[in-house]
Amino acid sequence: QVQLQESGPGLVKPSQTLSLTCTVSDDSITTNGGYWMWIRQPPGKGLEWMGVIAYSGVTYYSPSLRSRASISRDTSKNQFTLQLNSVTPEDTAVYFCARNIKSWGQGTQVTVSS
């Protein structure tokens, strides 16, 4: 079954750019019909869907984040990346990458603090 692993910095300063990478194993991010998502959960709050990159490379974003978020991919490495610009402490959360409701990464904690 597909495996996903998030990686990136655990601490980012306000106003800087957060970059997280999801490495995918046992499946290809270019497989027809596949959608690859970023989801986050701030402390004490619910899950927030952030955006998705389709197998074709087409992207969609949550309206609340579309001005700051960007998802890209490196097909040679079977990875996709989230970039979130101009972060604030409200962006502190556990960040997950996911294939579907069944296949998620373990999540990675990101803290935005000066």
Tab-separated table of C-alpha atoms in Angstrom:
chain	number	residue	atom	x	y	z
A	1	GLN	CA	0.000	0.000	0.000
A	2	VAL	CA	1.048	3.595	-0.524
A	3	GLN	CA	3.274	5.206	2.106
A	4	LEU	CA	3.742	8.947	2.644
A	5	GLN	CA	6.346	10.774	4.713
A	6	GLU	CA	6.412	14.508	5.480
A	7	SER	CA	9.695	16.334	5.961
A	8	GLY	CA	10.775	19.907	6.554
A	9	PRO	CA	11.623	22.408	9.277
A	10	GLY	CA	10.050	22.152	12.692
A	11	LEU	CA	10.487	25.846	13.453
A	12	VAL	CA	9.876	28.816	11.151
A	13	LYS	CA	10.060	32.506	11.996
A	14	PRO	CA	7.131	34.853	11.327
A	15	SER	CA	7.057	36.346	7.816
A	16	GLN	CA	9.263	33.575	6.426
A	17	THR	CA	8.282	30.842	3.970
A	18	LEU	CA	7.479	27.306	5.082
A	19	SER	CA	8.428	24.493	2.718
A	20	LEU	CA	7.375	20.894	3.389
A	21	THR	CA	7.995	17.858	1.203
A	22	CYS	CA	5.965	14.659	0.977
A	23	THR	CA	7.882	11.605	-0.196
A	24	VAL	CA	5.658	8.887	-1.664
A	25	SER	CA	6.502	5.173	-1.780
A	26	ASP	CA	4.739	2.212	-3.423
A	27	ASP	CA	2.700	4.443	-5.738
A	28	SER	CA	3.403	7.069	-8.379
A	29	ILE	CA	2.172	10.645	-8.066
A	30	THR	CA	1.583	10.614	-11.829
A	31	THR	CA	-0.711	7.566	-11.820
A	32	ASN	CA	-3.945	8.383	-13.654
A	33	GLY	CA	-6.705	9.515	-11.312
A	34	GLY	CA	-4.480	10.174	-8.305
A	35	TYR	CA	-4.839	13.241	-6.095
A	36	TRP	CA	-2.235	14.293	-3.523
A	37	MET	CA	-3.255	16.591	-0.684
A	38	TRP	CA	-1.957	18.744	2.142
A	39	ILE	CA	-4.004	18.965	5.351
A	40	ARG	CA	-3.145	20.594	8.675
A	41	GLN	CA	-4.395	20.624	12.258
A	42	PRO	CA	-3.632	23.567	14.567
A	43	PRO	CA	-3.420	22.731	18.280
A	44	GLY	CA	-6.877	22.303	19.777
A	45	LYS	CA	-8.593	22.747	16.414
A	46	GLY	CA	-9.976	20.584	13.637
A	47	LEU	CA	-8.465	19.463	10.378
A	48	GLU	CA	-8.083	22.026	7.594
A	49	TRP	CA	-7.774	20.954	3.974
A	50	MET	CA	-5.150	23.152	2.323
A	51	GLY	CA	-4.826	22.052	-1.270
A	52	VAL	CA	-4.226	19.284	-3.769
A	53	ILE	CA	-2.105	18.478	-6.784
A	54	ALA	CA	-3.571	16.054	-9.292
A	55	TYR	CA	-1.732	13.400	-11.276
A	56	SER	CA	-1.732	15.827	-14.217
A	57	GLY	CA	-0.047	18.579	-12.191
A	58	VAL	CA	-3.197	20.700	-11.887
A	59	THR	CA	-3.573	22.307	-8.445
A	60	TYR	CA	-6.487	23.490	-6.297
A	61	TYR	CA	-6.327	25.416	-3.022
A	62	SER	CA	-8.553	26.296	-0.106
A	63	PRO	CA	-9.894	29.815	-0.759
A	64	SER	CA	-8.577	30.975	2.611
A	65	LEU	CA	-5.011	29.977	1.700
A	66	ARG	CA	-4.791	30.371	-2.065
A	67	SER	CA	-3.009	33.711	-1.823
A	68	ARG	CA	-0.169	32.203	0.236
A	69	ALA	CA	-0.011	28.483	-0.613
A	70	SER	CA	1.607	26.735	-3.543
A	71	ILE	CA	1.935	23.016	-4.274
A	72	SER	CA	4.490	21.652	-6.715
A	73	ARG	CA	5.991	18.271	-7.540
A	74	ASP	CA	9.187	16.523	-8.559
A	75	THR	CA	8.166	13.451	-10.516
A	76	SER	CA	11.726	12.113	-10.727
A	77	LYS	CA	11.792	11.880	-6.923
A	78	ASN	CA	8.098	10.996	-6.537
A	79	GLN	CA	7.653	13.949	-4.192
A	80	PHE	CA	5.276	16.856	-3.855
A	81	THR	CA	5.935	20.028	-1.905
A	82	LEU	CA	3.888	22.612	-0.011
A	83	GLN	CA	5.095	26.198	0.145
A	84	LEU	CA	3.329	28.599	2.511
A	85	ASN	CA	4.443	32.214	2.355
A	86	SER	CA	4.332	34.943	5.015
A	87	VAL	CA	3.660	32.620	7.923
A	88	THR	CA	2.295	33.804	11.270
A	89	PRO	CA	1.945	32.023	14.632
A	90	GLU	CA	-1.572	31.017	13.493
A	91	ASP	CA	0.100	28.699	10.964
A	92	THR	CA	1.489	26.566	13.802
A	93	ALA	CA	0.050	23.084	13.240
A	94	VAL	CA	0.708	19.458	12.472
A	95	TYR	CA	0.949	19.178	8.700
A	96	PHE	CA	-0.099	16.004	6.885
A	97	CYS	CA	0.174	14.852	3.310
A	98	ALA	CA	-2.426	12.367	2.120
A	99	ARG	CA	-3.476	10.282	-0.889
A	100	ASN	CA	-7.096	9.777	0.184
A	101	ILE	CA	-9.153	9.197	3.337
A	102	LYS	CA	-7.298	5.944	3.978
A	103	SER	CA	-3.657	6.865	3.208
A	104	TRP	CA	-2.034	9.668	5.241
A	105	GLY	CA	1.471	10.462	6.356
A	106	GLN	CA	2.242	10.505	10.071
A	107	GLY	CA	2.288	14.304	10.175
A	108	THR	CA	5.018	16.752	11.047
A	109	GLN	CA	4.842	19.486	13.692
A	110	VAL	CA	5.583	23.024	12.521
A	111	THR	CA	5.863	25.884	14.995
A	112	VAL	CA	5.917	29.510	13.889
A	113	SER	CA	7.632	31.591	16.543
A	114	SER	CA	10.166	34.347	16.909
